C-alpha cells in the first residue's frame, strides 16, 4: 500500500518527501483554500515537488465545466490526476476525461455502488472517505472492505485510495484490508512513527553509550 499526503501545504510535503515515504498527494478545494495561492500555481508547485500522482479537484458543477477545468489542470503537469466528484455530472465528466487520456480520481465515494461506477468509467483511483462515514456513525473500514472485495472479484484495475483517514489505525487497517493507497493528513503520517518503546529504547541506548564512552575516557586518563 502506497502512502500519500492529503494536503496542499508545501512545507509538510517537503518534510514527508525528506522522510523518503511520500508517493503521492491528494488535495481538495478545502485544503487548497487554506494556502492562499492561485490554484494553478499551487498545483504547479506541488507537482514539481512530488514526482508521484497529485490529485487536483474540479469545482464546476456541470460536466462541460468540469471537463474544461480538468483539461486545464492536466495541462499543468504530467503527474496531475483530475479529481471529479461522485455525481452524475462528475461521472459524465470523468468518463470524458478518461476518453481524452486524462487520469481521474473519483472522490466523495461513500458506497460500494458508487465505487462500481468509478471502476466502470476507467478511473485511475477511487476515493472512499472512511472518516466521514465513521463521523455519521457508520463503518468506514467496512465500506473499504466491501470495495476491495468487489474490485478483486471483478478484476477492476482502478486503484482503491483509502481517504479521510483520521488516525494511524485507519492506515493500518486499510493496509490489512488491501487498499492500494492510503492518503492522510500530515499529523496522521507523523504519528505512524510513534511507539513509546522506541522512545524508551532510544533513551536507554543513548545513556548506555554515554556511560560506555565515559568509562573508556576514564580508562584512558
Ligand atoms: C481525499 O482525497 C480527501 O481530500 C480527504 O481525504 C478528505 O478528508 P476529510 O474528510 O478529513 O476532509
mmCIF file of C-alpha atoms and ligand atoms in Angstrom:
data_model
loop_
_atom_site.group_PDB
_atom_site.id
_atom_site.type_symbol
_atom_site.label_atom_id
_atom_site.label_comp_id
_atom_site.label_asym_id
_atom_site.label_seq_id
_atom_site.Cartn_x
_atom_site.Cartn_y
_atom_site.Cartn_z
ATOM 1 C CA UNK A 1 0.000 0.000 0.000
ATOM 2 C CA UNK A 2 1.403 3.374 -1.041
ATOM 3 C CA UNK A 3 1.345 6.382 1.287
ATOM 4 C CA UNK A 4 0.025 9.737 0.065
ATOM 5 C CA UNK A 5 -0.386 13.012 1.918
ATOM 6 C CA UNK A 6 -3.772 14.689 1.897
ATOM 7 C CA UNK A 7 -2.621 18.290 1.969
ATOM 8 C CA UNK A 8 -1.715 21.274 -0.184
ATOM 9 C CA UNK A 9 0.744 22.580 2.405
ATOM 10 C CA UNK A 10 4.176 22.707 0.780
ATOM 11 C CA UNK A 11 6.227 22.625 3.996
ATOM 12 C CA UNK A 12 4.510 19.402 5.113
ATOM 13 C CA UNK A 13 5.013 17.872 1.668
ATOM 14 C CA UNK A 14 8.713 18.738 1.809
ATOM 15 C CA UNK A 15 9.082 17.142 5.248
ATOM 16 C CA UNK A 16 7.381 13.919 4.197
ATOM 17 C CA UNK A 17 9.359 13.838 0.967
ATOM 18 C CA UNK A 18 12.516 14.141 3.058
ATOM 19 C CA UNK A 19 11.454 11.088 5.057
ATOM 20 C CA UNK A 20 11.507 9.152 1.778
ATOM 21 C CA UNK A 21 7.983 7.785 2.182
ATOM 22 C CA UNK A 22 5.840 10.169 0.142
ATOM 23 C CA UNK A 23 4.471 8.550 -3.009
ATOM 24 C CA UNK A 24 1.732 10.979 -3.999
ATOM 25 C CA UNK A 25 -0.603 13.765 -2.937
ATOM 26 C CA UNK A 26 -4.321 14.376 -2.747
ATOM 27 C CA UNK A 27 -5.818 17.835 -2.415
ATOM 28 C CA UNK A 28 -9.347 19.155 -2.352
ATOM 29 C CA UNK A 29 -10.890 22.648 -2.550
ATOM 30 C CA UNK A 30 -10.981 22.993 1.262
ATOM 31 C CA UNK A 31 -7.271 22.131 1.574
ATOM 32 C CA UNK A 32 -6.317 24.455 -1.315
ATOM 33 C CA UNK A 33 -8.303 27.309 0.241
ATOM 34 C CA UNK A 34 -6.023 27.244 3.306
ATOM 35 C CA UNK A 35 -2.905 28.034 1.258
ATOM 36 C CA UNK A 36 -3.853 31.467 -0.183
ATOM 37 C CA UNK A 37 -2.247 30.898 -3.603
ATOM 38 C CA UNK A 38 -3.758 30.816 -7.091
ATOM 39 C CA UNK A 39 -4.877 27.198 -7.517
ATOM 40 C CA UNK A 40 -2.942 26.633 -10.764
ATOM 41 C CA UNK A 41 0.226 27.989 -9.139
ATOM 42 C CA UNK A 42 -0.299 25.750 -6.118
ATOM 43 C CA UNK A 43 -0.771 22.659 -8.294
ATOM 44 C CA UNK A 44 2.354 23.601 -10.254
ATOM 45 C CA UNK A 45 4.378 23.851 -7.031
ATOM 46 C CA UNK A 46 3.103 20.550 -5.648
ATOM 47 C CA UNK A 47 3.604 18.628 -8.885
ATOM 48 C CA UNK A 48 7.145 19.983 -9.105
ATOM 49 C CA UNK A 49 7.910 18.911 -5.559
ATOM 50 C CA UNK A 50 6.362 15.436 -5.566
ATOM 51 C CA UNK A 51 7.066 13.140 -8.516
ATOM 52 C CA UNK A 52 4.090 10.828 -7.816
ATOM 53 C CA UNK A 53 0.431 11.408 -8.728
ATOM 54 C CA UNK A 54 -1.073 14.692 -7.489
ATOM 55 C CA UNK A 55 -4.864 14.821 -7.370
ATOM 56 C CA UNK A 56 -6.341 18.255 -8.116
ATOM 57 C CA UNK A 57 -10.092 18.687 -7.936
ATOM 58 C CA UNK A 58 -12.506 20.370 -10.330
ATOM 59 C CA UNK A 59 -15.068 22.723 -8.827
ATOM 60 C CA UNK A 60 -17.531 23.438 -11.633
ATOM 61 C CA UNK A 61 -20.968 21.877 -11.189
ATOM 62 C CA UNK A 62 -21.561 20.974 -14.841
ATOM 63 C CA UNK A 63 -19.947 18.158 -16.782
ATOM 64 C CA UNK A 64 -18.830 20.553 -19.529
ATOM 65 C CA UNK A 65 -17.287 22.899 -16.980
ATOM 66 C CA UNK A 66 -15.540 20.034 -15.190
ATOM 67 C CA UNK A 67 -14.102 18.709 -18.437
ATOM 68 C CA UNK A 68 -12.726 22.150 -19.308
ATOM 69 C CA UNK A 69 -11.266 22.595 -15.802
ATOM 70 C CA UNK A 70 -9.884 19.053 -15.834
ATOM 71 C CA UNK A 71 -8.105 19.649 -19.135
ATOM 72 C CA UNK A 72 -6.577 22.863 -17.791
ATOM 73 C CA UNK A 73 -5.402 21.086 -14.625
ATOM 74 C CA UNK A 74 -3.971 18.169 -16.594
ATOM 75 C CA UNK A 75 -2.001 20.621 -18.748
ATOM 76 C CA UNK A 76 -0.145 21.908 -15.662
ATOM 77 C CA UNK A 77 1.993 18.785 -15.259
ATOM 78 C CA UNK A 78 2.163 15.145 -16.322
ATOM 79 C CA UNK A 79 1.575 13.876 -12.777
ATOM 80 C CA UNK A 80 -1.766 15.653 -12.305
ATOM 81 C CA UNK A 81 -4.717 13.353 -11.663
ATOM 82 C CA UNK A 82 -8.042 15.166 -12.059
ATOM 83 C CA UNK A 83 -10.400 14.667 -9.150
ATOM 84 C CA UNK A 84 -14.082 14.552 -10.077
ATOM 85 C CA UNK A 85 -16.966 14.181 -7.624
ATOM 86 C CA UNK A 86 -19.218 11.134 -7.497
ATOM 87 C CA UNK A 87 -22.215 12.908 -9.000
ATOM 88 C CA UNK A 88 -23.948 12.327 -12.314
ATOM 89 C CA UNK A 89 -22.175 15.377 -13.734
ATOM 90 C CA UNK A 90 -18.864 14.286 -12.205
ATOM 91 C CA UNK A 91 -19.090 10.769 -13.625
ATOM 92 C CA UNK A 92 -20.049 12.162 -17.038
ATOM 93 C CA UNK A 93 -17.055 14.495 -16.950
ATOM 94 C CA UNK A 94 -14.817 11.729 -15.620
ATOM 95 C CA UNK A 95 -15.669 9.345 -18.426
ATOM 96 C CA UNK A 96 -14.987 12.089 -20.989
ATOM 97 C CA UNK A 97 -11.651 12.946 -19.378
ATOM 98 C CA UNK A 98 -10.662 9.251 -19.376
ATOM 99 C CA UNK A 99 -11.582 9.076 -23.080
ATOM 100 C CA UNK A 100 -9.277 12.056 -23.629
ATOM 101 C CA UNK A 101 -6.451 10.132 -21.932
ATOM 102 C CA UNK A 102 -6.531 12.102 -18.674
ATOM 103 C CA UNK A 103 -6.267 10.091 -15.425
ATOM 104 C CA UNK A 104 -9.026 10.726 -12.887
ATOM 105 C CA UNK A 105 -9.689 10.174 -9.201
ATOM 106 C CA UNK A 106 -13.369 9.787 -8.308
ATOM 107 C CA UNK A 107 -13.888 11.452 -4.957
ATOM 108 C CA UNK A 108 -16.657 11.708 -2.352
ATOM 109 C CA UNK A 109 -17.345 7.970 -2.572
ATOM 110 C CA UNK A 110 -19.486 6.635 0.267
ATOM 111 C CA UNK A 111 -20.959 3.361 -1.060
ATOM 112 C CA UNK A 112 -19.844 0.224 -2.912
ATOM 113 C CA UNK A 113 -22.351 1.050 -5.684
ATOM 114 C CA UNK A 114 -20.591 4.375 -6.290
ATOM 115 C CA UNK A 115 -17.233 2.591 -6.333
ATOM 116 C CA UNK A 116 -18.512 0.269 -9.083
ATOM 117 C CA UNK A 117 -19.405 3.309 -11.214
ATOM 118 C CA UNK A 118 -15.914 4.745 -10.723
ATOM 119 C CA UNK A 119 -14.308 1.498 -11.882
ATOM 120 C CA UNK A 120 -16.599 1.197 -14.891
ATOM 121 C CA UNK A 121 -15.585 4.613 -16.263
ATOM 122 C CA UNK A 122 -11.925 3.645 -16.004
ATOM 123 C CA UNK A 123 -10.911 5.851 -13.092
ATOM 124 C CA UNK A 124 -7.288 5.578 -12.031
ATOM 125 C CA UNK A 125 -8.286 5.993 -8.374
ATOM 126 C CA UNK A 126 -11.480 5.668 -6.353
ATOM 127 C CA UNK A 127 -11.556 7.527 -3.027
ATOM 128 C CA UNK A 128 -13.846 6.171 -0.311
ATOM 129 C CA UNK A 129 -13.964 8.653 2.606
ATOM 130 C CA UNK A 130 -13.662 6.425 5.676
ATOM 131 C CA UNK A 131 -13.522 9.119 8.357
ATOM 132 C CA UNK A 132 -16.617 10.907 7.108
ATOM 133 C CA UNK A 133 -18.510 7.588 7.092
ATOM 134 C CA UNK A 134 -17.396 6.992 10.701
ATOM 135 C CA UNK A 135 -18.408 10.570 11.570
ATOM 136 C CA UNK A 136 -22.066 9.788 10.840
ATOM 137 C CA UNK A 137 -21.926 6.596 12.899
ATOM 138 C CA UNK A 138 -21.395 4.129 10.036
ATOM 139 C CA UNK A 139 -18.466 1.791 9.366
ATOM 140 C CA UNK A 140 -15.790 3.369 7.139
ATOM 141 C CA UNK A 141 -13.488 0.358 7.235
ATOM 142 C CA UNK A 142 -16.475 -1.882 6.407
ATOM 143 C CA UNK A 143 -17.071 0.245 3.297
ATOM 144 C CA UNK A 144 -13.421 -0.114 2.285
ATOM 145 C CA UNK A 145 -13.605 -3.901 2.813
ATOM 146 C CA UNK A 146 -16.620 -4.194 0.503
ATOM 147 C CA UNK A 147 -14.988 -2.096 -2.237
ATOM 148 C CA UNK A 148 -11.719 -4.054 -2.094
ATOM 149 C CA UNK A 149 -13.674 -7.332 -2.241
ATOM 150 C CA UNK A 150 -15.774 -6.243 -5.226
ATOM 151 C CA UNK A 151 -12.745 -4.940 -7.112
ATOM 152 C CA UNK A 152 -10.867 -8.213 -6.543
ATOM 153 C CA UNK A 153 -13.823 -10.398 -7.592
ATOM 154 C CA UNK A 154 -14.451 -8.262 -10.677
ATOM 155 C CA UNK A 155 -10.803 -7.746 -11.602
ATOM 156 C CA UNK A 156 -11.236 -3.957 -11.744
ATOM 157 C CA UNK A 157 -7.972 -2.118 -12.345
ATOM 158 C CA UNK A 158 -8.951 1.132 -10.604
ATOM 159 C CA UNK A 159 -6.792 1.566 -7.507
ATOM 160 C CA UNK A 160 -8.558 1.895 -4.163
ATOM 161 C CA UNK A 161 -7.368 5.043 -2.415
ATOM 162 C CA UNK A 162 -8.410 4.962 1.227
ATOM 163 C CA UNK A 163 -9.196 8.579 2.174
ATOM 164 C CA UNK A 164 -10.446 10.769 5.002
ATOM 165 C CA UNK A 165 -8.231 8.889 7.437
ATOM 166 C CA UNK A 166 -8.239 10.215 10.981
ATOM 167 C CA UNK A 167 -5.627 8.151 12.862
ATOM 168 C CA UNK A 168 -2.856 5.547 12.382
ATOM 169 C CA UNK A 169 -5.243 2.649 12.989
ATOM 170 C CA UNK A 170 -7.192 3.703 9.882
ATOM 171 C CA UNK A 171 -3.907 3.399 7.949
ATOM 172 C CA UNK A 172 -3.005 0.019 9.429
ATOM 173 C CA UNK A 173 -6.474 -1.429 8.814
ATOM 174 C CA UNK A 174 -6.534 -0.027 5.269
ATOM 175 C CA UNK A 175 -3.311 -1.951 4.611
ATOM 176 C CA UNK A 176 -4.746 -5.147 6.135
ATOM 177 C CA UNK A 177 -7.897 -4.887 4.036
ATOM 178 C CA UNK A 178 -5.891 -4.388 0.849
ATOM 179 C CA UNK A 179 -6.231 -0.726 -0.127
ATOM 180 C CA UNK A 180 -3.749 0.223 -2.855
ATOM 181 C CA UNK A 181 -3.106 3.668 -1.351
ATOM 182 C CA UNK A 182 -3.791 5.461 1.922
ATOM 183 C CA UNK A 183 -3.941 9.249 1.869
ATOM 184 C CA UNK A 184 -3.722 11.050 5.181
ATOM 185 C CA UNK A 185 -3.180 14.434 6.801
ATOM 186 C CA UNK A 186 0.395 15.237 7.803
ATOM 187 C CA UNK A 187 -0.455 14.784 11.503
ATOM 188 C CA UNK A 188 -1.544 11.189 10.878
ATOM 189 C CA UNK A 189 1.559 10.355 8.818
ATOM 190 C CA UNK A 190 3.725 11.848 11.561
ATOM 191 C CA UNK A 191 2.041 9.625 14.160
ATOM 192 C CA UNK A 192 2.903 6.477 12.168
ATOM 193 C CA UNK A 193 6.442 6.796 13.571
ATOM 194 C CA UNK A 194 5.408 6.776 17.198
ATOM 195 C CA UNK A 195 5.829 3.988 19.725
ATOM 196 C CA UNK A 196 6.733 4.501 23.422
ATOM 197 C CA UNK A 197 9.083 1.508 23.378
ATOM 198 C CA UNK A 198 11.064 3.129 20.552
ATOM 199 C CA UNK A 199 11.467 6.268 22.692
ATOM 200 C CA UNK A 200 12.453 4.234 25.778
ATOM 201 C CA UNK A 201 14.865 2.165 23.654
ATOM 202 C CA UNK A 202 16.485 5.322 22.243
ATOM 203 C CA UNK A 203 16.906 6.816 25.706
ATOM 204 C CA UNK A 204 18.462 3.589 27.018
ATOM 205 C CA UNK A 205 20.864 3.244 24.083
ATOM 206 C CA UNK A 206 21.923 6.887 24.461
ATOM 207 C CA UNK A 207 22.507 6.503 28.219
ATOM 208 C CA UNK A 208 24.447 3.244 27.801
ATOM 209 C CA UNK A 209 26.542 4.761 25.010
ATOM 210 C CA UNK A 210 27.362 7.787 27.115
ATOM 211 C CA UNK A 211 28.362 5.586 30.081
ATOM 212 C CA UNK A 212 30.489 3.434 27.778
ATOM 213 C CA UNK A 213 32.290 6.490 26.347
ATOM 214 C CA UNK A 214 32.807 7.846 29.856
ATOM 215 C CA UNK A 215 34.263 4.513 31.017
ATOM 216 C CA UNK A 216 36.679 4.486 28.063
ATOM 217 C CA UNK A 217 37.696 8.087 28.752
ATOM 218 C CA UNK A 218 38.313 7.251 32.444
ATOM 219 C CA UNK A 219 40.415 4.236 31.410
ATOM 220 C CA UNK A 220 42.497 6.376 29.028
ATOM 221 C CA UNK A 221 43.294 9.023 31.656
HETATM 222 C C1 LIG B 1 -9.157 12.771 -0.157
HETATM 223 O O1 LIG B 1 -8.772 12.862 -1.287
HETATM 224 C C2 LIG B 1 -9.812 13.876 0.571
HETATM 225 O O2 LIG B 1 -9.168 15.092 0.254
HETATM 226 C C3 LIG B 1 -9.725 13.742 2.056
HETATM 227 O O3 LIG B 1 -9.213 12.513 2.471
HETATM 228 C C4 LIG B 1 -10.908 14.230 2.807
HETATM 229 O O4 LIG B 1 -10.662 14.064 4.173
HETATM 230 P P1 LIG B 1 -11.514 14.798 5.310
HETATM 231 O O5 LIG B 1 -12.769 14.020 5.499
HETATM 232 O O6 LIG B 1 -10.635 14.719 6.522
HETATM 233 O O7 LIG B 1 -11.762 16.199 4.866
#
